[in-house]
Structures are given as structure tokens and as C-alpha cells.
């Protein structure tokens, strides 16, 4: 049964929820008895369908944070560009931020729409070997708001995984919204058959950010996703005029470095603030190619593997 | 017994964005402190259940939340009890504990936060929200339906990736009949403390353009200020510590505009 059936009432908790059939919203719903009996809670067949569909996808990497606005989408986009610079690799970028999809803009794909064919939805190709899917491609106007509760977001993510014709893919990068909620649980649940290689965690140096990121790391442990490592973004700003460094987001509690030491996680790199990053993202261009010698681009290149490498190992990204 | 926790709350203002990490909690905190300094009794309801930032910003680590006859007692940031706060941060035993809840459970707790907290007499209740247009936002509005929402302050940073999400939040406000009190452009330029050169780290002007595009009031710009970030990290009152700064002026202007639109 669909997670939120078409005939369900407005506050349907979802057929696989503990409250299925029992919540006050269930009164009067035609499916109430089925849900209450537990029959609807059988494992979602979509999990197996997705497992089969994604056998052509070699590696799946989540980009998580817990904190908003730290650079998850920026990182996901540029990781995808860096991986795709090797023509022999097929890269896919899936944006599961349903309410605030940033990937279309950052990838220069605003206004693109998704096509349906016999084998499912076709993703949008930025390069021959770089495919992208986002709810942004399903919205007809930049003002459209996706005002959906959890169960409906859950359904969309299931469709993204099951119905998109990804084809043969070396790396599927999944960009996520901040938090530890429906989108995150759905991604983990629906990929439970297909498997997730690991997660890259993005943070900025200050404690206000780290305190959310620690929760995300706990989430990963709880749902058994290996943490590949942590990236500290917005790590200092070099004034273009006097070249002095300012800590706009100060690491008052030791930044990502101390957190990684405490939690025994690899610190994959630190990326400084650079106004050209924001500009490139707004213009939909990769700053790795726009300003390859900027300190930020150099930092990214040190994080990203030699693009010729193809072997995935736990402590590096490829 | 149906307890209307908001019976003596004069005004309710949501702080929204759509985009994460633009400074909703920062702006909520600074607005609250400015209002308290202006002699108001203020409440902050933090409905970001996955990433509650308010407790740390106001230095109210892990107090216990007590029950009284009228419901849950909010936590006060000051001994004079001018600033009341409720956040899931106060309910977690371990501050690193992840709240891994789906929508319905979040909706239920938010309902309690709105209706079962004994807010008492407040001039303004500010509601800090997580990014998005989903369960938390719908839950807050549904539960506030019995009361009244004066409107929302929308926070953005200057760049298009941010204003792109905030446009969708504006649509949300229109669809849910929430009046937009105005738009704040946060992280609007950085003045180097060494040489005073201004860098537009996150681009420039997007907030003002968005206000023009959508016919909304532009409340003002707040610069990137490491002193502001540092005081928030330490849970100190920035407005008391740095009253001479241009950031202080910017925040005061925003508060004054918001207050006049509430009294209007």
C-alpha cells in the first residue's frame, strides 16, 4: 500500500507508522482497519524494487549535515563535477531536499523539466556523464512552494529512487536537507536493500553548527551508515585586499578538528570562504573550473581524489 | 481542560526562511534581546526540533522544564523573567542526542509547545523555525489558528541560492494567509577588521531585490560580524556588549520597523 493512500485523510500518519490506524486522524479513513491490523506494515516492496533498479549503481554516497546552510549542496555539486571530470565515469546527483531544492540552480539547470519514457523518468544531463534529479525539475515556477508533510515527501523520494532511469552509474551522490527527519529516514529506508557506501558530513567551524552535526553523526551510527569523513566549510576568510585571515565563523570549541578527534572520524579537509564560490553557485557554474587557483578550489582538489582513481576506499572518496 | 497557553500573548511573529543557515535563530535571538531592552516581555518558541539553536545562543544550556497547573513552565533567560523560551533543547538528556522523528511526531510536540506552555503575559512571542515548508510550519500555524499570527519576518542571505528558497517561503505565507512583515538580508557584506575593506562574501543585494520583486517591505541588512557570531557562540548579549557597532544599529532599525507594523 502507498505510504499515504490517495483516500487517506489530511493528517494520515503514513501506513508504515506506529500510529497507522490508531491515530485520531485515522477515524473514518477507509483503510483504518487494514492499518490497525498491521497488514500495511509489511516491508515496503519498493525497497526490493529499488535494490534491483540500483544494481547498476556502483557507489552511493550521502552528503549530510544536520545544520542548514553549511554547504551541502555546494559540496555535492562540486563533488559531482570533480568525479565527472573523468570521462570514463558515469555520475548521478540526486537532490532530496524537497522544500528547498538548490541543486538545479547550482548546476546551471534552472528551468529544465523532467521527461518520462517507457523506462521511467529521465534525469537531466549536465554533461554526457553527469545526470541530475531534483524536485526543482518538477516545479513550473521559481515561486512554487512544496508544502508537503512527511508522508508525501517520503513518497517522492521513493519515486526518485525507483522510477528514475539512472542507467549504469559509478557514483550516485545524494544531497540532503538539514535535519534528521523524514527525508533522511526515507533515504535510509529505501536504500536499505541497495546499500549506502557512506556519508560525508559537512559543517562550519562554530559550535552552533557542530552541535547539530554531532546529532547527524549519531543518526548515522543509529541507522548504520559509515561516516566517510567530515569537511569543515567556511573555514576562515582571507581579505582580498590586505590578505589577513578573519574567522567569520569562529571555531570557539575547536572546530571540526576537535570534533573529529573526539569522535574518531577523518577530517577530510577545510575549505575557506571565498565570495567567488557563492557567485559561481548563483550562476550555475563549477568554481573548480571558474577559479581553479583560488584557495577554496585548491582545498577541494585536495579533498577530491585524483580523478583517475576509481577504487573506493573508506578514508577517501574514490 | 483546554489550556490556551497564548491567552495573554499580545503579538505572535514567525521568523521564517525556507533556506537553512541564513540566520533565523540569530535574528530571532537579536530581535528578542532588542525587544527586552526596549522594555517588552518576550517569548521565543523554538520549533526546530532537529537542530534547536536558541538555548545555546541565550546561554540557557540544560535547565529542567517543570510542569505547573497551567502547563509547562518556560525557561527564563534572565532573572527578571522578561525573556521566556521553550525549545526541545531543554527536553533532551544528552545534547548530542538526535531527534529522529517523522512528521506526525514533530507535529504533536509542536502542538504541545504552542498550547501547553504557560507563557503568561507576553508582549511578543517570536517563533523560530527550521528551514522548509513542511510539518513544523504547518503544525505551528494550525495550532496558532485559535490565536492570531501577526505576521512573519523572512530572513535571507544576499545570494540567489538563498533568495530562490525564500521566494517559495513567500508563497507559503501567501497560501497560509500569513502577513509578511518584511525581509531581512543577513550576512550582507563583511568589513575586514584589519583594513576595513568590504567583501560581499555571499553576494549582495538579493534581499532588497527579493523585497521589490515580491512587493514586500525590506526591513534592512545585517552584516557578517564575527563579534556577533562569537557572542552567540558564548550565549552573551551582543547588544549589551557592542552597542556602538553598525550591526547594533542595523538590528535596532529592524526591530523598530517590526514594532511599528505590529502597533499599526
XYZ file of C-alpha atoms in Angstrom:
582
model
C 0.000 0.000 0.000
C 1.220 3.521 -0.713
C 2.642 5.251 2.328
C -0.138 7.819 2.171
C -3.015 6.304 0.189
C -4.960 8.597 -2.117
C -8.085 8.264 0.024
C -6.311 8.991 3.310
C -7.308 11.972 5.481
C -5.146 15.055 5.769
C -3.147 14.053 8.844
C -2.566 10.469 7.813
C 0.474 9.329 9.814
C 1.577 7.029 6.982
C 0.754 3.359 6.599
C 4.093 2.227 7.967
C 3.944 4.479 11.008
C 3.464 3.139 14.546
C 0.312 5.215 14.633
C -1.111 3.642 11.469
C -4.812 3.046 12.018
C -4.590 4.253 15.601
C -4.137 7.991 15.394
C -7.106 10.329 15.762
C -6.627 11.329 12.129
C -7.420 7.735 11.143
C -11.040 7.954 12.283
C -13.256 7.481 9.294
C -10.492 6.526 6.902
C -11.482 3.592 4.684
C -8.073 1.976 5.304
C -8.230 2.253 9.082
C -8.894 -1.417 9.783
C -6.146 -2.579 7.451
C -3.630 -0.257 9.056
C -4.678 -1.049 12.603
C -4.301 -4.763 11.950
C -0.676 -4.229 10.961
C -1.163 -5.674 7.486
C 0.027 -2.450 5.897
C 3.302 -2.579 7.797
C 4.827 -5.366 5.773
C 8.179 -4.275 4.306
C 7.591 -1.867 1.505
C 8.010 -3.771 -1.772
C 9.641 -0.651 -3.151
C 12.773 -1.470 -1.163
C 13.345 -4.594 -3.242
C 12.345 -2.806 -6.445
C 14.891 -0.108 -5.665
C 17.542 -2.669 -4.847
C 17.042 -4.221 -8.265
C 16.912 -0.896 -10.041
C 20.131 0.294 -8.432
C 22.221 -2.807 -9.146
C 23.621 -0.708 -11.993
C 24.825 1.912 -9.476
C 28.235 1.033 -8.056
C 28.576 3.525 -5.191
C 26.063 5.577 -3.229
C 27.258 8.458 -1.096
C 25.079 10.678 1.090
C 26.014 14.289 1.816
C 24.624 15.166 5.238
C 24.855 17.865 7.843
C 22.225 18.391 10.468
C 22.881 22.121 10.174
C 21.450 24.195 7.358
C 23.433 26.457 5.084
C 26.869 24.894 5.636
C 27.450 23.968 2.014
C 25.965 20.511 1.465
C 24.573 21.348 -1.973
C 27.690 23.287 -2.916
C 29.815 20.294 -1.971
C 27.509 17.733 -3.628
C 27.521 19.695 -6.864
C 31.274 20.165 -6.935
C 31.987 16.587 -5.923
C 29.827 15.527 -8.866
C 31.698 17.859 -11.228
C 35.055 16.609 -9.979
C 34.066 12.958 -10.356
C 32.611 13.624 -13.803
C 35.841 15.228 -14.997
C 36.931 11.640 -15.582
C 35.111 10.904 -18.841
C 35.169 7.203 -18.171
C 32.916 7.590 -15.120
C 29.126 7.977 -15.029
C 27.980 10.231 -12.209
C 24.481 10.839 -10.857
C 23.408 13.582 -8.454
C 20.113 13.169 -6.605
C 18.697 16.144 -4.689
C 16.265 15.022 -1.978
C 15.762 18.463 -0.468
C 12.082 18.594 -1.326
C 11.259 22.023 0.143
C 14.417 23.909 -0.792
C 15.998 22.255 -3.860
C 19.221 24.137 -4.573
C 20.878 21.703 -6.962
C 19.201 22.872 -10.212
C 20.482 26.433 -9.738
C 23.978 25.389 -8.643
C 24.289 23.021 -11.602
C 23.053 25.642 -14.088
C 19.900 23.643 -14.808
C 17.158 26.023 -13.696
C 14.114 25.796 -15.893
C 14.839 22.264 -17.046
C 11.973 19.819 -16.883
C 11.941 16.083 -16.447
C 10.792 13.715 -19.195
C 9.055 10.441 -18.765
C 9.753 7.490 -21.017
C 8.978 3.774 -21.087
C 11.824 3.017 -18.725
C 10.897 5.717 -16.228
C 11.816 9.336 -15.633
C 14.886 10.579 -17.439
C 17.235 12.642 -15.311
C 18.600 15.909 -16.666
C 22.124 15.704 -18.087
C 24.585 18.484 -17.339
C 27.355 16.656 -19.154
C 27.176 13.405 -21.092
C 28.309 11.606 -17.976
C 26.631 13.696 -15.262
C 22.903 13.203 -14.609
C 20.835 15.184 -12.090
C 17.426 14.727 -10.499
C 15.657 17.198 -8.229
C 12.099 18.148 -7.393
C 13.122 21.510 -8.815
C 12.648 19.989 -12.280
C 9.033 19.146 -11.465
C 8.075 22.675 -10.422
C 6.890 25.036 -13.113
C 7.714 28.306 -11.379
C 10.500 29.543 -9.083
C 7.764 30.720 -6.731
C 6.124 27.315 -6.348
C 6.212 26.122 -2.752
C 6.246 22.425 -1.923
C 4.107 22.435 1.207
C 4.143 18.741 1.956
C 4.053 16.794 5.161
C 6.397 13.912 5.819
C 4.481 11.040 4.199
C 4.209 12.848 0.866
C 7.908 13.714 0.893
C 8.551 10.044 1.630
C 6.582 9.071 -1.480
C 8.558 11.455 -3.684
C 11.891 10.094 -2.507
C 10.688 6.566 -3.209
C 9.844 7.623 -6.758
C 13.219 9.279 -7.241
C 14.957 6.054 -6.329
C 12.611 3.612 -8.044
C 11.351 5.411 -11.118
C 14.321 7.423 -12.367
C 16.183 5.755 -15.192
C 19.718 6.280 -13.903
C 21.328 3.634 -16.092
C 24.866 2.478 -15.387
C 26.330 4.747 -12.722
C 29.692 4.705 -10.956
C 28.717 7.193 -8.228
C 25.295 8.298 -7.023
C 25.691 11.377 -4.821
C 22.649 12.218 -2.683
C 22.260 15.805 -1.478
C 20.014 16.137 1.580
C 18.244 18.916 3.502
C 19.379 19.695 7.060
C 17.928 17.641 9.899
C 17.288 14.067 10.925
C 13.746 13.592 9.786
C 11.533 12.230 7.040
C 13.866 12.754 4.107
C 16.783 11.150 5.925
C 14.783 8.232 7.248
C 13.249 7.688 3.821
C 16.579 7.658 2.015
C 17.981 5.187 4.517
C 14.858 3.027 4.446
C 14.544 2.889 0.673
C 18.233 2.237 0.174
C 18.295 -0.467 2.844
C 18.201 -3.136 0.138
C 20.566 -1.435 -2.272
C 23.051 -0.263 0.390
C 24.766 3.020 1.121
C 28.579 3.185 0.943
C 28.775 6.020 3.401
C 28.148 9.629 4.267
C 30.212 12.790 4.003
C 29.336 15.230 6.772
C 29.615 18.959 6.151
C 29.994 21.506 8.917
C 31.172 25.052 9.515
C 33.630 25.760 12.353
C 31.357 27.212 15.003
C 29.713 25.336 17.859
C 26.204 26.357 16.788
C 26.888 24.245 13.708
C 28.835 21.441 15.369
C 26.092 20.821 17.913
C 23.692 19.928 15.090
C 26.343 17.966 13.237
C 27.030 15.746 16.242
C 23.357 14.790 16.161
C 23.659 13.884 12.493
C 26.664 11.707 13.282
C 24.588 9.976 15.964
C 21.884 9.454 13.351
C 24.423 7.797 11.054
C 25.503 5.473 13.852
C 21.916 4.626 14.692
C 20.987 3.721 11.136
C 24.395 2.148 10.496
C 25.698 4.395 7.741
C 29.507 4.538 7.724
C 30.821 8.095 8.026
C 33.463 8.581 5.335
C 34.600 11.819 6.975
C 33.890 15.436 7.808
C 34.531 18.585 5.827
C 34.835 21.933 7.556
C 33.475 24.558 5.208
C 33.683 28.378 5.521
C 36.920 27.811 7.403
C 38.344 31.318 7.577
C 38.205 34.241 5.170
C 41.229 35.830 3.508
C 40.643 39.504 2.790
C 41.340 40.056 -0.911
C 42.849 43.444 -0.136
C 45.133 43.019 2.889
C 45.359 39.205 2.822
C 44.723 38.900 6.561
C 42.579 35.962 7.656
C 39.407 36.503 9.691
C 37.413 33.775 11.384
C 33.935 34.883 10.455
C 32.523 31.658 11.880
C 34.935 31.142 14.755
C 35.852 27.642 15.942
C 35.155 28.551 19.569
C 35.068 24.899 20.625
C 37.910 23.660 18.449
C 36.048 23.419 15.170
C 35.666 20.264 13.146
C 39.186 19.197 14.051
C 38.418 18.734 17.725
C 35.055 17.142 16.992
C 36.716 14.652 14.651
C 39.362 13.839 17.254
C 36.680 13.293 19.887
C 34.552 11.126 17.619
C 37.446 9.386 15.883
C 36.398 10.467 12.402
C 38.585 11.566 9.485
C 38.711 15.300 8.802
C 38.725 15.238 5.020
C 39.550 18.888 4.573
C 38.874 22.519 5.347
C 37.560 24.903 2.715
C 37.921 28.666 3.195
C 35.227 31.218 2.442
C 35.554 32.723 -0.990
C 32.991 35.142 -2.457
C 33.583 33.561 -5.837
C 32.055 30.280 -4.620
C 28.701 31.894 -3.940
C 28.856 33.714 -7.239
C 29.632 30.556 -9.196
C 26.797 28.724 -7.476
C 24.381 31.523 -8.261
C 25.480 31.429 -11.896
C 25.287 27.643 -12.113
C 28.969 27.149 -12.892
C 31.592 24.994 -11.228
C 34.068 27.186 -9.353
C 36.609 24.397 -9.800
C 36.773 25.395 -13.459
C 35.937 29.101 -12.987
C 38.658 29.905 -10.437
C 40.838 26.782 -10.229
C 43.655 28.548 -8.396
C 41.522 30.029 -5.627
C 42.402 28.701 -2.152
C 38.921 27.164 -1.952
C 39.315 25.294 -5.249
C 42.735 24.060 -4.157
C 41.240 22.848 -0.877
C 38.515 20.978 -2.775
C 41.074 19.392 -5.096
C 42.951 18.112 -2.061
C 39.732 16.575 -0.778
C 38.668 15.135 -4.059
C 40.672 12.222 -5.235
C 42.878 12.176 -8.225
C 40.124 11.947 -10.788
C 41.769 8.998 -12.454
C 41.424 6.883 -9.331
C 38.479 4.590 -9.468
C 38.780 2.472 -6.408
C 36.555 3.430 -3.490
C 38.076 3.097 -0.091
C 36.713 4.072 3.313
C 39.030 7.018 4.003
C 38.996 8.675 0.644
C 36.210 9.494 -1.692
C 37.246 7.407 -4.631
C -9.175 21.178 30.415
C -8.228 23.097 27.325
C -5.425 25.417 28.247
C -4.791 28.253 25.890
C -1.168 28.993 26.672
C -1.287 32.070 24.472
C -4.270 33.782 26.102
C -2.125 36.644 27.409
C 0.239 36.930 24.454
C -0.330 40.177 22.577
C 1.585 39.514 19.351
C 2.967 36.445 17.576
C 5.684 36.819 14.949
C 7.155 33.935 12.977
C 10.768 34.025 11.817
C 10.918 32.062 8.572
C 13.253 31.463 5.703
C 12.930 28.437 3.506
C 16.735 28.395 3.305
C 18.872 26.883 6.038
C 21.746 28.625 7.767
C 20.798 32.203 6.875
C 20.418 33.379 10.442
C 16.830 32.736 11.528
C 17.858 31.782 15.067
C 20.406 34.605 15.166
C 17.835 37.181 14.080
C 15.221 35.721 16.446
C 17.693 35.983 19.332
C 18.760 39.540 18.494
C 15.158 40.687 17.955
C 14.223 39.167 21.315
C 17.110 40.845 23.138
C 16.389 44.196 21.493
C 12.733 43.948 22.466
C 13.643 43.099 26.066
C 15.992 46.094 26.178
C 13.077 48.187 24.897
C 11.096 47.102 27.950
C 8.962 44.374 26.389
C 8.140 40.952 27.771
C 9.193 38.468 25.124
C 8.888 34.766 24.467
C 10.768 32.570 21.998
C 9.210 29.358 20.803
C 11.877 27.277 19.061
C 10.183 24.740 16.805
C 13.365 23.496 15.154
C 13.197 20.030 16.677
C 16.159 18.501 14.834
C 18.582 21.405 15.226
C 17.483 23.655 18.130
C 19.925 26.576 18.267
C 18.157 29.003 20.638
C 19.202 27.509 24.016
C 22.913 27.921 23.292
C 22.510 31.400 21.810
C 20.868 32.559 25.034
C 23.143 30.626 27.335
C 20.417 28.505 28.866
C 22.113 25.135 28.493
C 20.147 22.371 30.135
C 17.671 23.533 32.715
C 14.770 21.309 33.632
C 11.348 22.056 32.299
C 8.776 21.966 35.043
C 5.059 21.489 34.976
C 2.632 23.733 36.791
C -1.174 23.911 36.864
C -1.246 25.983 33.702
C 1.072 23.676 31.789
C 4.791 23.582 31.166
C 6.778 26.426 32.626
C 9.040 28.051 30.035
C 12.703 28.588 30.770
C 13.693 32.174 31.522
C 16.885 33.589 30.060
C 17.052 36.325 32.699
C 16.326 36.625 36.424
C 13.718 39.354 35.786
C 11.808 36.869 33.635
C 11.498 39.197 30.683
C 12.561 36.547 28.159
C 10.810 33.160 28.205
C 11.926 30.291 26.000
C 10.678 26.884 25.033
C 12.799 24.537 22.942
C 13.214 20.813 22.537
C 16.806 21.515 23.539
C 15.579 21.679 27.149
C 13.939 18.270 26.942
C 16.944 16.282 25.748
C 19.002 14.485 28.393
C 22.047 14.435 26.147
C 22.619 17.490 23.959
C 24.128 15.328 21.210
C 21.030 13.146 21.120
C 19.467 13.148 17.662
C 15.724 13.699 17.390
C 14.935 11.298 14.590
C 11.225 11.839 14.173
C 8.946 11.787 11.211
C 6.373 14.494 10.615
C 3.445 13.317 12.774
C 5.553 13.133 15.937
C 7.022 16.566 15.290
C 3.525 17.917 14.713
C 2.343 16.537 18.053
C 5.149 18.096 20.099
C 4.752 21.453 18.400
C 1.081 21.356 19.277
C 2.065 20.958 22.919
C 4.632 23.727 22.708
C 2.009 26.118 21.452
C -0.920 25.160 23.650
C 0.523 23.653 26.817
C 3.282 26.083 27.732
C 2.321 28.625 30.390
C 3.658 31.637 28.515
C 1.808 34.049 30.770
C 1.748 37.707 29.848
C 3.911 38.492 26.831
C 4.102 41.478 24.528
C 5.554 39.363 21.732
C 6.092 35.675 21.095
C 8.729 35.042 18.423
C 8.625 31.647 16.735
C 11.958 30.397 15.409
C 11.525 27.778 12.689
C 13.675 25.282 10.796
C 14.154 25.764 7.044
C 11.450 24.457 4.734
C 7.719 24.498 4.222
C 6.714 21.289 5.900
C 5.361 19.671 9.052
C 6.791 22.124 11.582
C 5.492 25.155 9.735
C 2.048 23.679 9.163
C 1.875 22.489 12.785
C 2.708 25.925 14.158
C 0.097 27.626 12.012
C -2.601 25.074 12.731
C -2.080 25.399 16.449
C -1.929 29.176 16.291
C -5.199 29.357 14.381
C -7.144 29.867 17.619
C -4.887 32.746 18.482
C -3.578 35.132 15.889
C -0.374 35.365 13.925
C 0.577 38.987 13.343
C 2.941 38.024 10.589
C 6.326 36.723 9.601
C 9.815 38.128 9.267
C 11.655 36.402 6.443
C 15.422 36.046 6.617
C 17.667 35.569 3.601
C 21.300 35.977 2.666
C 22.040 38.018 -0.446
C 22.755 35.260 -2.917
C 20.343 33.754 -5.415
C 20.630 30.236 -3.992
C 19.089 31.662 -0.813
C 16.508 34.031 -2.266
C 15.413 31.158 -4.509
C 14.202 29.250 -1.452
C 12.803 32.319 0.251
C 10.567 33.004 -2.765
C 8.949 29.652 -2.079
C 8.526 30.563 1.585
C 6.784 33.763 0.491
C 4.360 31.619 -1.495
C 3.823 29.527 1.638
C 2.943 32.687 3.570
C 0.523 33.797 0.869
C -1.125 30.371 0.765
C -1.472 30.187 4.542
C -2.566 33.839 4.860
C 0.431 34.847 6.978
C 1.214 38.543 6.582
C 4.798 39.222 5.594
C 6.111 41.904 7.932
C 9.257 42.155 5.859
C 12.520 40.676 4.635
C 15.886 40.854 6.401
C 19.070 40.426 4.378
C 21.581 38.805 6.716
C 25.321 38.213 6.152
C 25.200 41.301 3.972
C 28.852 42.064 3.421
C 31.916 41.649 5.596
C 34.091 44.530 6.720
C 37.661 43.360 7.239
C 38.674 44.309 10.785
C 42.258 44.803 9.593
C 41.816 47.126 6.632
C 38.066 47.949 6.554
C 37.645 46.635 3.012
C 34.106 45.402 2.499
C 33.783 41.986 0.820
C 30.481 40.621 -0.412
C 31.141 37.103 0.783
C 27.648 35.870 -0.047
C 26.986 38.275 -2.904
C 24.995 41.490 -2.473
C 21.576 42.997 -2.780
C 19.489 39.854 -3.202
C 17.325 40.557 -0.172
C 16.378 44.008 -1.323
C 15.701 42.762 -4.864
C 13.517 39.997 -3.480
C 11.524 42.516 -1.455
C 10.963 44.620 -4.586
C 10.096 41.575 -6.693
C 7.504 40.321 -4.234
C 6.144 43.667 -3.047
C 7.366 43.083 0.497
C 8.864 45.528 2.984
C 12.659 45.456 3.107
C 13.465 45.579 6.816
C 17.192 46.056 6.417
C 20.591 44.408 6.090
C 22.705 42.909 8.826
C 26.407 42.495 8.039
C 28.592 39.446 8.660
C 30.098 40.292 12.019
C 32.495 37.908 13.767
C 31.711 39.703 17.038
C 28.038 38.795 16.624
C 28.890 35.179 15.822
C 31.258 34.969 18.792
C 28.724 36.348 21.281
C 26.107 33.904 20.019
C 28.583 31.063 20.477
C 29.081 32.155 24.049
C 25.408 32.893 24.696
C 26.172 36.522 25.525
C 24.023 39.576 24.811
C 25.604 41.161 21.710
C 23.513 44.309 22.030
C 24.822 44.955 25.528
C 28.390 44.067 24.622
C 28.690 46.069 21.374
C 26.180 48.916 21.332
C 28.471 51.082 19.174
C 28.651 48.638 16.288
C 26.921 49.114 12.935
C 25.404 45.678 13.436
C 23.645 47.008 16.542
C 22.263 49.936 14.514
C 21.053 47.595 11.785
C 19.262 45.340 14.263
C 17.674 48.274 16.110
C 16.257 49.643 12.889
C 14.744 46.275 12.047
C 13.188 45.973 15.493
C 11.699 49.463 15.294
C 10.122 48.763 11.910
C 8.689 45.455 13.114
C 7.275 47.072 16.254
C 5.597 49.861 14.276
C 3.997 47.351 11.944
C 2.627 45.452 14.947
C 1.159 48.549 16.539
C -0.337 49.712 13.254
